[in-house]
Coordinates of C-alpha atoms in Angstrom, one line a residue:
Chain A
M1 CA 16.3 16.6 -16.4
G2 CA 18.2 15.8 -13.2
K3 CA 21.4 14.1 -12.4
Y4 CA 21.5 10.9 -10.4
L5 CA 24.4 9.0 -8.8
V6 CA 24.2 5.3 -9.3
M7 CA 26.4 3.6 -6.8
I8 CA 27.4 0.0 -7.4
Y9 CA 27.5 -2.1 -4.2
D10 CA 29.0 -5.5 -4.5
N11 CA 30.1 -8.2 -2.1
E12 CA 33.9 -8.3 -2.3
A13 CA 34.2 -11.7 -0.8
L14 CA 32.1 -13.1 -3.6
W15 CA 34.3 -11.4 -6.2
D16 CA 37.5 -12.8 -4.5
A17 CA 36.1 -16.2 -4.7
A18 CA 34.9 -15.9 -8.3
D19 CA 36.7 -17.2 -11.3
P20 CA 38.6 -14.5 -13.2
S21 CA 36.4 -15.1 -16.2
V22 CA 33.5 -13.7 -14.2
A23 CA 35.3 -10.3 -13.7
E24 CA 36.3 -10.3 -17.4
K25 CA 32.7 -10.9 -18.4
N26 CA 31.6 -8.1 -16.0
H27 CA 34.0 -5.7 -17.7
L28 CA 32.5 -6.5 -21.1
N29 CA 29.0 -6.1 -19.6
H30 CA 29.9 -2.6 -18.3
G31 CA 31.3 -1.7 -21.7
A32 CA 28.0 -2.8 -23.3
F33 CA 26.0 -0.9 -20.7
A34 CA 28.0 2.3 -21.3
Q35 CA 27.6 1.9 -25.0
A36 CA 23.8 1.4 -24.8
N37 CA 23.3 4.3 -22.4
Q38 CA 25.9 6.8 -23.6
A39 CA 23.3 9.5 -24.0
A40 CA 22.5 9.4 -20.3
I41 CA 25.9 8.7 -18.8
V42 CA 27.7 11.9 -17.6
G43 CA 30.5 10.2 -15.7
G44 CA 31.6 7.1 -13.8
A45 CA 34.5 5.0 -12.5
Q46 CA 35.4 1.8 -11.0
L47 CA 36.9 2.2 -7.5
D48 CA 39.7 0.2 -6.0
G49 CA 39.0 -2.3 -3.3
S50 CA 37.7 -1.4 0.2
N51 CA 41.0 -2.4 1.7
T52 CA 42.5 0.7 0.0
A53 CA 40.0 3.0 1.7
T54 CA 40.9 5.5 4.3
S55 CA 38.3 7.3 6.3
I56 CA 38.7 10.7 7.9
R57 CA 36.5 12.2 10.6
A58 CA 36.8 15.5 12.4
D59 CA 37.6 14.8 16.1
G60 CA 35.6 17.8 17.3
A61 CA 38.7 19.5 18.7
G62 CA 40.0 21.0 15.5
G63 CA 41.8 17.9 14.5
F64 CA 41.1 14.8 12.5
V65 CA 41.0 11.0 13.1
V66 CA 42.2 9.1 10.2
T67 CA 41.4 5.4 10.1
D68 CA 41.9 2.5 7.8
G69 CA 38.9 1.2 6.0
T70 CA 35.5 2.4 4.7
F71 CA 33.2 4.7 6.6
A72 CA 30.7 2.0 7.4
E73 CA 31.4 -1.7 8.0
T74 CA 29.0 -3.6 5.7
K75 CA 29.0 -6.8 3.7
E76 CA 28.5 -4.9 0.4
V77 CA 30.8 -2.0 -0.4
M78 CA 30.7 0.6 -3.1
G79 CA 32.9 -0.6 -5.9
G80 CA 32.1 1.9 -8.6
Y81 CA 29.6 4.5 -9.8
Y82 CA 28.0 6.2 -12.7
V83 CA 26.6 9.7 -12.9
I84 CA 23.6 9.7 -15.2
E85 CA 21.1 12.2 -16.4
A86 CA 17.4 11.3 -16.5
A87 CA 14.1 13.1 -16.7
D88 CA 12.8 11.6 -13.5
L89 CA 13.3 8.7 -11.1
D90 CA 11.5 6.2 -13.2
E91 CA 13.9 6.9 -16.1
A92 CA 16.9 6.8 -13.7
L93 CA 15.7 3.4 -12.3
E94 CA 15.3 2.1 -15.8
I95 CA 18.9 2.8 -16.6
A96 CA 20.1 1.7 -13.1
K97 CA 18.5 -1.7 -13.6
Q98 CA 20.8 -2.3 -16.5
V99 CA 24.0 -1.6 -14.5
P100 CA 25.9 -4.9 -14.2
S101 CA 26.2 -5.7 -10.6
P102 CA 26.3 -9.5 -10.3
M103 CA 27.5 -9.6 -6.6
G104 CA 25.1 -7.1 -5.1
G105 CA 23.0 -4.2 -6.4
V106 CA 22.9 -0.5 -6.9
E107 CA 21.7 2.6 -5.0
V108 CA 20.3 5.5 -6.9
R109 CA 20.3 9.0 -5.4
P110 CA 19.5 12.4 -6.9
I111 CA 22.3 14.9 -7.2
I112 CA 21.3 18.3 -5.9
D113 CA 21.9 21.0 -8.6
Chain B
M1 CA -24.1 31.3 8.4
V2 CA -23.6 27.8 7.0
S3 CA -26.8 25.8 6.7
S4 CA -26.7 22.1 7.5
E5 CA -27.6 21.5 3.9
V6 CA -24.5 23.2 2.7
A7 CA -22.3 21.6 5.4
E8 CA -23.6 18.2 4.3
A9 CA -23.0 19.0 0.6
V10 CA -19.4 20.0 1.4
E11 CA -18.9 16.8 3.5
L12 CA -20.3 14.6 0.7
A13 CA -18.1 16.4 -1.9
H14 CA -15.1 15.8 0.4
A15 CA -15.8 12.0 0.6
Q16 CA -16.6 11.6 -3.0
E17 CA -14.6 14.2 -5.0
W18 CA -11.4 14.7 -3.0
A19 CA -9.3 12.4 -5.1
Q20 CA -10.5 13.9 -8.4
V21 CA -10.1 17.5 -7.3
L22 CA -6.6 16.9 -5.9
A23 CA -5.4 14.8 -8.8
T24 CA -6.3 17.4 -11.4
T25 CA -5.0 20.2 -9.3
A26 CA -1.7 18.3 -8.7
R27 CA -1.3 18.0 -12.5
V28 CA -1.8 21.8 -12.9
A29 CA 0.3 22.7 -9.8
A30 CA 3.1 20.3 -10.6
D31 CA 3.6 20.2 -6.8
L32 CA 1.7 18.1 -4.3
D33 CA 2.0 20.5 -1.4
L34 CA 0.8 23.4 -3.4
A35 CA -2.0 21.3 -4.8
E36 CA -3.1 20.2 -1.3
D37 CA -3.2 23.8 -0.1
C38 CA -5.2 24.9 -3.1
V39 CA -7.7 22.1 -2.7
Q40 CA -8.1 22.7 1.1
D41 CA -8.7 26.4 0.2
A42 CA -11.3 25.5 -2.4
Y43 CA -13.3 23.4 0.2
A44 CA -13.1 26.2 2.7
K45 CA -14.4 28.6 0.0
A46 CA -17.2 26.2 -0.9
L47 CA -18.7 26.6 2.6
V48 CA -19.0 30.4 2.1
H49 CA -19.9 30.5 -1.6
W50 CA -22.4 27.7 -1.6
S51 CA -24.2 29.3 1.4
E52 CA -24.5 32.6 -0.6
Q53 CA -25.1 31.3 -4.1
G54 CA -26.5 27.9 -3.6
I55 CA -25.0 24.5 -4.1
P56 CA -23.6 24.0 -7.6
R57 CA -25.1 21.3 -9.8
R58 CA -21.7 19.6 -10.1
P59 CA -19.8 20.3 -6.9
G60 CA -16.7 18.4 -8.0
A61 CA -16.3 20.5 -11.1
W62 CA -16.8 23.7 -9.0
L63 CA -14.1 22.7 -6.6
T64 CA -11.7 21.6 -9.3
T65 CA -12.1 24.9 -11.1
V66 CA -11.5 26.9 -8.0
A67 CA -8.5 24.9 -6.9
T68 CA -6.8 24.7 -10.3
R69 CA -7.3 28.4 -10.8
R70 CA -5.6 29.1 -7.6
A71 CA -2.8 26.8 -8.5
L72 CA -2.4 28.5 -11.9
E73 CA -2.3 31.9 -10.2
H74 CA 0.4 30.7 -7.9
R75 CA 2.5 29.2 -10.6
R76 CA 2.3 32.4 -12.7
R77 CA 3.3 34.5 -9.7
A78 CA 6.2 32.2 -8.9
E79 CA 7.5 32.2 -12.5
V80 CA 7.3 36.0 -12.7
S81 CA 9.0 36.4 -9.3
Q82 CA 11.8 34.1 -10.5
R83 CA 12.2 36.6 -13.4
K84 CA 11.8 33.9 -15.9
L85 CA 9.8 34.5 -19.0
P86 CA 6.2 34.0 -17.8
L87 CA 5.2 30.7 -19.2
L88 CA 2.0 30.7 -21.0
I89 CA 0.2 28.1 -19.0
S90 CA -3.1 27.2 -20.7
E91 CA -6.2 26.5 -18.8
P92 CA -6.3 22.7 -18.5
D93 CA -9.1 20.7 -20.0
L94 CA -10.6 19.5 -16.7
Q95 CA -13.3 17.1 -17.8
D96 CA -11.3 14.7 -20.1
A97 CA -8.4 14.4 -17.8
F98 CA -10.3 13.2 -14.7
P99 CA -9.8 9.4 -14.7
D100 CA -6.1 9.6 -15.8
D101 CA -5.4 12.2 -13.1
R102 CA -6.8 10.0 -10.3
L103 CA -4.8 7.1 -11.5
R104 CA -1.7 9.2 -11.7
L105 CA -2.2 10.3 -8.1
V106 CA -2.6 6.7 -6.9
F107 CA 0.4 5.5 -8.7
T108 CA 2.5 8.3 -7.4
C109 CA 1.4 7.7 -3.8
C110 CA 2.2 3.9 -4.3
H111 CA 5.6 4.3 -6.0
P112 CA 7.9 1.4 -5.1
A113 CA 10.7 3.9 -4.2
L114 CA 8.6 4.9 -1.2
A115 CA 8.4 2.7 2.0
Q116 CA 5.2 0.8 2.3
E117 CA 4.0 2.7 5.4
A118 CA 4.6 5.9 3.5
R119 CA 2.6 4.6 0.5
I120 CA -0.4 3.9 2.8
A121 CA -0.1 7.2 4.6
L122 CA 0.1 9.2 1.3
T123 CA -2.8 7.3 -0.3
L124 CA -5.0 8.0 2.7
R125 CA -3.9 11.6 2.9
L126 CA -3.9 12.5 -0.8
V127 CA -6.4 10.1 -2.4
C128 CA -8.8 9.9 0.5
G129 CA -8.3 13.3 2.0
L130 CA -7.8 11.9 5.6
S131 CA -6.0 14.2 8.0
S132 CA -2.6 13.1 9.6
A133 CA -4.4 12.8 12.9
E134 CA -6.9 10.3 11.5
I135 CA -4.3 8.2 9.7
A136 CA -2.1 8.2 12.8
K137 CA -5.0 6.9 14.9
A138 CA -5.8 4.1 12.4
F139 CA -2.2 2.9 12.4
L140 CA -1.4 3.4 16.1
V141 CA 1.3 6.0 15.5
K142 CA 1.7 9.4 17.1
E143 CA 0.3 12.3 15.0
T144 CA 3.7 14.0 14.9
A145 CA 5.4 10.8 13.7
M146 CA 2.7 10.4 11.0
Q147 CA 3.1 14.0 9.9
A148 CA 6.9 13.5 9.7
R149 CA 6.4 10.3 7.7
I150 CA 4.1 12.1 5.2
T151 CA 6.5 15.1 4.9
R152 CA 9.4 12.8 4.2
A153 CA 7.5 10.9 1.6
K154 CA 6.5 14.1 -0.2
Q155 CA 10.1 15.4 0.0
K156 CA 11.3 12.2 -1.6
I157 CA 8.7 12.6 -4.4
T158 CA 10.0 16.1 -5.1
Q159 CA 13.8 15.6 -4.6
S160 CA 14.1 12.2 -6.3
R161 CA 11.7 13.4 -9.0
I162 CA 9.2 10.6 -8.7
P163 CA 7.1 11.2 -11.8
Y164 CA 3.4 12.1 -11.6
R165 CA 2.2 9.8 -14.3
I166 CA 0.8 6.4 -15.1
P167 CA 3.6 3.9 -15.4
R168 CA 4.6 2.5 -18.7
L169 CA 2.9 -0.7 -19.8
T170 CA 6.1 -2.7 -19.0
D171 CA 6.1 -1.4 -15.4
L172 CA 2.4 -1.7 -14.9
P173 CA 2.0 -5.2 -13.4
E174 CA 4.6 -4.5 -10.7
R175 CA 3.1 -1.1 -10.0
I176 CA -0.5 -2.3 -9.8
D177 CA 0.6 -4.9 -7.2
A178 CA 2.0 -2.1 -5.0
V179 CA -1.3 -0.1 -5.4
L180 CA -3.5 -3.2 -4.7
D181 CA -1.4 -4.1 -1.6
V182 CA -1.9 -0.6 -0.2
I183 CA -5.7 -0.8 -0.7
H184 CA -5.8 -4.3 0.8
L185 CA -3.9 -3.1 3.9
V186 CA -6.2 -0.1 4.3
Y187 CA -9.2 -2.4 4.2
S188 CA -7.7 -5.0 6.5
A189 CA -6.7 -2.3 9.1
G190 CA -10.4 -1.5 9.3
H191 CA -11.7 -5.1 9.1
T192 CA -10.3 -5.9 12.5
A193 CA -9.2 -2.8 14.2
K194 CA -5.9 -3.2 16.1
F195 CA -7.3 -1.4 19.1
G196 CA -10.4 0.3 20.5
D197 CA -13.9 -0.9 21.4
D198 CA -15.2 -1.6 17.9
L199 CA -14.1 -4.6 16.0
I200 CA -14.6 -3.0 12.6
R201 CA -13.6 0.5 11.7
Y202 CA -16.0 1.3 8.9
D203 CA -14.2 4.6 8.0
L204 CA -11.3 2.5 6.9
T205 CA -13.2 -0.4 5.3
R206 CA -15.3 2.1 3.3
R207 CA -12.1 3.9 2.2
G208 CA -10.5 0.6 1.1
L209 CA -13.7 -0.4 -0.8
D210 CA -13.9 3.0 -2.5
L211 CA -10.3 2.8 -3.5
A212 CA -10.7 -0.7 -4.9
R213 CA -13.8 0.4 -6.8
M214 CA -12.0 3.4 -8.2
V215 CA -8.9 1.4 -9.4
H216 CA -11.2 -1.3 -10.9
L217 CA -13.1 1.4 -12.8
L218 CA -9.8 2.9 -14.0
L219 CA -8.1 -0.4 -14.9
P220 CA -11.0 -2.6 -15.9
D221 CA -8.7 -5.1 -17.7
S222 CA -6.5 -5.8 -14.7
G223 CA -7.4 -9.3 -13.4
E224 CA -5.9 -8.6 -10.0
A225 CA -7.7 -5.2 -9.6
T226 CA -11.0 -7.1 -10.4
A227 CA -10.1 -9.8 -7.9
L228 CA -9.2 -7.4 -5.1
L229 CA -12.5 -5.6 -5.6
G230 CA -14.3 -9.0 -5.5
L231 CA -12.5 -10.0 -2.3
L232 CA -13.3 -6.7 -0.6
V233 CA -17.0 -6.8 -1.8
L234 CA -17.5 -10.3 -0.5
T235 CA -15.8 -9.5 2.8
H236 CA -17.9 -6.4 3.2
A237 CA -21.0 -8.4 2.4
R238 CA -20.4 -10.6 5.5
E239 CA -19.5 -7.7 7.9
P240 CA -23.0 -7.3 9.3
A241 CA -22.9 -10.8 10.8
R242 CA -19.5 -10.5 12.4
V243 CA -20.7 -8.6 15.4
S244 CA -23.9 -9.2 17.3
G245 CA -24.8 -7.0 20.3
G246 CA -21.2 -5.8 20.4
A247 CA -19.8 -9.3 20.5
L248 CA -17.6 -11.0 18.0
V249 CA -19.3 -13.9 16.1
L250 CA -17.1 -16.4 14.2
L251 CA -18.0 -17.8 10.9
P252 CA -19.6 -21.0 12.2
E253 CA -22.1 -19.2 14.4
Q254 CA -22.8 -16.3 12.0
D255 CA -26.4 -15.6 11.0
R256 CA -26.1 -15.9 7.3
S257 CA -29.4 -14.1 6.6
L258 CA -27.6 -10.9 7.7
W259 CA -25.1 -11.3 4.8
D260 CA -25.7 -8.7 2.0
R261 CA -27.0 -10.8 -0.9
D262 CA -26.6 -8.0 -3.5
L263 CA -23.0 -7.5 -2.6
I264 CA -22.4 -11.3 -2.7
T265 CA -23.9 -11.5 -6.2
E266 CA -21.7 -8.6 -7.3
G267 CA -18.6 -10.1 -5.6
L268 CA -19.1 -13.5 -7.1
A269 CA -19.4 -12.0 -10.6
L270 CA -16.2 -10.1 -10.0
V271 CA -14.4 -13.2 -8.8
T272 CA -15.6 -15.2 -11.8
A273 CA -14.4 -12.4 -14.2
S274 CA -11.0 -12.3 -12.5
L275 CA -10.5 -16.0 -12.8
Q276 CA -10.7 -15.7 -16.6
S277 CA -7.0 -14.7 -16.7
R278 CA -4.1 -16.4 -14.9
A279 CA -5.1 -16.3 -11.3
G280 CA -3.0 -14.0 -9.2
R281 CA -2.7 -13.7 -5.4
F282 CA -5.9 -11.7 -4.9
A283 CA -7.8 -13.9 -7.3
L284 CA -7.1 -17.0 -5.2
M285 CA -7.9 -15.1 -1.9
A286 CA -11.1 -13.9 -3.5
A287 CA -11.9 -17.4 -4.6
V288 CA -11.7 -18.6 -1.0
A289 CA -14.1 -15.8 0.0
A290 CA -16.4 -16.9 -2.8
V291 CA -16.5 -20.5 -1.6
H292 CA -17.5 -19.2 1.9
S293 CA -20.1 -16.9 0.5
E294 CA -21.7 -19.6 -1.6
A295 CA -22.3 -21.9 1.3
R296 CA -25.8 -21.4 2.7
T297 CA -24.8 -23.0 6.0
W298 CA -21.5 -23.6 7.8
E299 CA -21.9 -27.3 7.2
E300 CA -22.2 -26.8 3.5
T301 CA -18.7 -25.2 3.3
D302 CA -16.6 -26.9 0.6
W303 CA -13.4 -27.2 2.7
Q304 CA -11.8 -29.4 0.1
E305 CA -12.1 -26.6 -2.5
I306 CA -10.8 -24.1 0.0
L307 CA -7.8 -26.3 0.9
G308 CA -7.0 -26.7 -2.8
L309 CA -7.0 -22.9 -3.2
Y310 CA -4.7 -22.4 -0.2
D311 CA -2.4 -25.1 -1.6
L312 CA -2.1 -23.0 -4.7
L313 CA -1.5 -19.8 -2.8
L314 CA 1.1 -21.5 -0.6
T315 CA 3.0 -22.8 -3.7
R316 CA 3.0 -19.5 -5.5
W317 CA 3.0 -16.9 -2.8
P318 CA 4.3 -18.6 0.3
S319 CA 3.9 -16.8 3.6
P320 CA 3.5 -17.9 7.3
V321 CA 0.0 -16.3 7.4
V322 CA -1.1 -18.3 4.3
A323 CA 0.3 -21.4 5.9
L324 CA -1.7 -20.7 9.1
N325 CA -4.9 -20.1 7.1
R326 CA -4.3 -23.3 5.2
A327 CA -4.0 -25.2 8.5
V328 CA -7.4 -24.0 9.5
A329 CA -8.9 -25.4 6.3
L330 CA -7.0 -28.6 6.9
S331 CA -8.6 -28.9 10.3
Y332 CA -12.0 -29.2 8.7
T333 CA -10.9 -31.8 6.0
D334 CA -8.4 -33.9 8.0
G335 CA -9.3 -33.0 11.6
P336 CA -7.8 -30.6 14.2
A337 CA -5.0 -32.9 15.2
A338 CA -3.5 -32.8 11.6
A339 CA -3.8 -29.0 11.7
L340 CA -2.1 -28.8 15.1
A341 CA 0.9 -30.7 13.7
V342 CA 1.2 -28.1 10.9
L343 CA 1.0 -25.3 13.5
D344 CA 3.9 -26.8 15.4
T345 CA 6.1 -26.5 12.3
L346 CA 5.2 -22.8 12.2
S347 CA 6.0 -22.0 15.8
D348 CA 9.4 -20.5 15.0
E349 CA 8.1 -18.2 12.3
P350 CA 9.1 -14.6 13.5
A351 CA 6.1 -13.2 11.5
L352 CA 3.7 -15.3 13.6
A353 CA 5.4 -14.6 17.0
T354 CA 3.2 -11.6 17.8
Y355 CA 0.4 -12.5 15.3
P356 CA -2.7 -12.8 17.6
Y357 CA -4.4 -15.3 15.3
Y358 CA -1.6 -17.9 15.6
A359 CA -2.2 -18.2 19.3
S360 CA -6.0 -18.1 19.0
T361 CA -6.0 -20.6 16.1
R362 CA -3.9 -22.9 18.2
A363 CA -6.2 -22.4 21.2
D364 CA -9.2 -23.4 19.1
L365 CA -7.5 -26.5 17.6
L366 CA -6.4 -27.6 21.1
R367 CA -10.0 -27.1 22.4
R368 CA -11.4 -29.1 19.5
T369 CA -8.9 -32.0 20.3
G370 CA -10.0 -31.9 23.9
Q371 CA -6.6 -30.6 25.3
L372 CA -8.4 -28.1 27.5
Q373 CA -5.5 -27.1 29.7
A374 CA -3.2 -26.3 26.8
A375 CA -6.1 -24.5 25.1
T376 CA -6.6 -22.3 28.2
A377 CA -2.9 -21.3 28.1
A378 CA -3.1 -20.6 24.4
Y379 CA -6.2 -18.4 24.8
E380 CA -4.4 -16.5 27.5
E381 CA -1.5 -15.9 25.2
A382 CA -3.8 -14.7 22.4
L383 CA -5.5 -12.3 24.9
A384 CA -2.1 -10.8 25.7
F385 CA -1.7 -9.8 22.0
T386 CA -5.0 -8.0 21.3
D387 CA -5.8 -4.4 22.2
N388 CA -9.2 -4.6 20.7
T389 CA -12.0 -4.8 23.3
T390 CA -14.4 -6.8 21.2
E391 CA -11.7 -9.4 20.4
A392 CA -10.6 -9.5 24.0
A393 CA -14.2 -10.1 25.2
F394 CA -14.5 -13.0 22.8
L395 CA -11.3 -14.6 24.0
T396 CA -12.3 -14.1 27.6
A397 CA -15.7 -15.7 27.0
R398 CA -13.9 -18.8 25.5
L399 CA -11.6 -18.9 28.5
D400 CA -14.6 -18.8 30.9
E401 CA -16.2 -21.7 29.1
L402 CA -13.0 -23.8 29.4
R403 CA -12.5 -23.0 33.0
S404 CA -16.1 -23.8 34.1

């Protein structure tokens, strides 16, 4: 068994434009997903919007540069994650395919033990 | 001293048994790198042992036994050195597992989590036993870059835990598609070599055909696997007529008596069988090849049928290359001017911008409509895109005809 991080990448602009009922439905879908996969889910959380993100980079001279925003400027930003346990990548992908992510998709990466 | 007889036997075993030996060893080793080392070692040992003790009756079984034994030893040693309880690893049943093991290896190499270039490279390396240098040469990449690509792909298999197994039934259609795409690309890369003096690279077409035969043998119920084999067999049957005295010969001028009739019969049967189920992409492409193969002369070609097949392909699997091929068929049903009009609508397709056949097709259509000056310019454009000497010679000959 190995652990995988399933990162949910969504387009925030699409969320902002969507009817509140879409977000509500999404919450219910996540509840159902978590219920159905509780044996595999080790952890997870929803993140606040990318406008709340702060990035920190070492400046190479012993100090830090702190900037507003996410590390990389992309259309889709990470909005939440699950940590799951699976026997292999196929099993992890099978679970990741069920993660509700109506405005984007998910990225799966193995966690090094 | 290695006799030529032994050297030949080892070479033959390399061509025919590599996939089986590696696949079974990989299952025992549970590690692709280790398995590769063990198999390479077994082939090296074969040269010495077979010279001393004679060539075994079943070279594949001999090689598998030697390679798997070494893999087992290695695992036992590794487990002891990690101070774990030595696992009792039983000697695997080598005979029964053969077909499954090969299939497992192919599906692992063609896993959708790997980039397509990596799938091709891994398949040629692990299933066909080609060296990084050979693969690099076939795909116009530096050897070091190809080595790095293969290493990265192997690392991803290990670190992401891509399983070494045949996919579940629900995943099978999607996974088979990935496998068939790789085989088709291997064959196509050899069918018209991207560079060099020879039009056809038989080492690659043979590998592609072998792979298609193997997958068809292992998955006889897959309509698309049957169709791909049919397509490749029919294409292969016509290869001898594509080059004459080192020069490229297009379909209209080909000497059809050079076509391999036995292969055509085999190919047509495969195509018929594949059309029993819902026709997929390769089934439709194979059906086009079948129509060409059935025509005894160029004039007998049933272009209406071919156009209909391309219409279906274009509806269900649209791509600029299919649209281009459909336009060629259209030029023989509705005339070159109608086809030229279609080509004009494709001129902005990025996929065709550096595709040599777009320019050469346009050149041919312009020539057939009598627009000789525009045709000359288009042939010159096509010439700039090809690095293959045989193709370049063909295009130059056409240019000379137009200029005289």
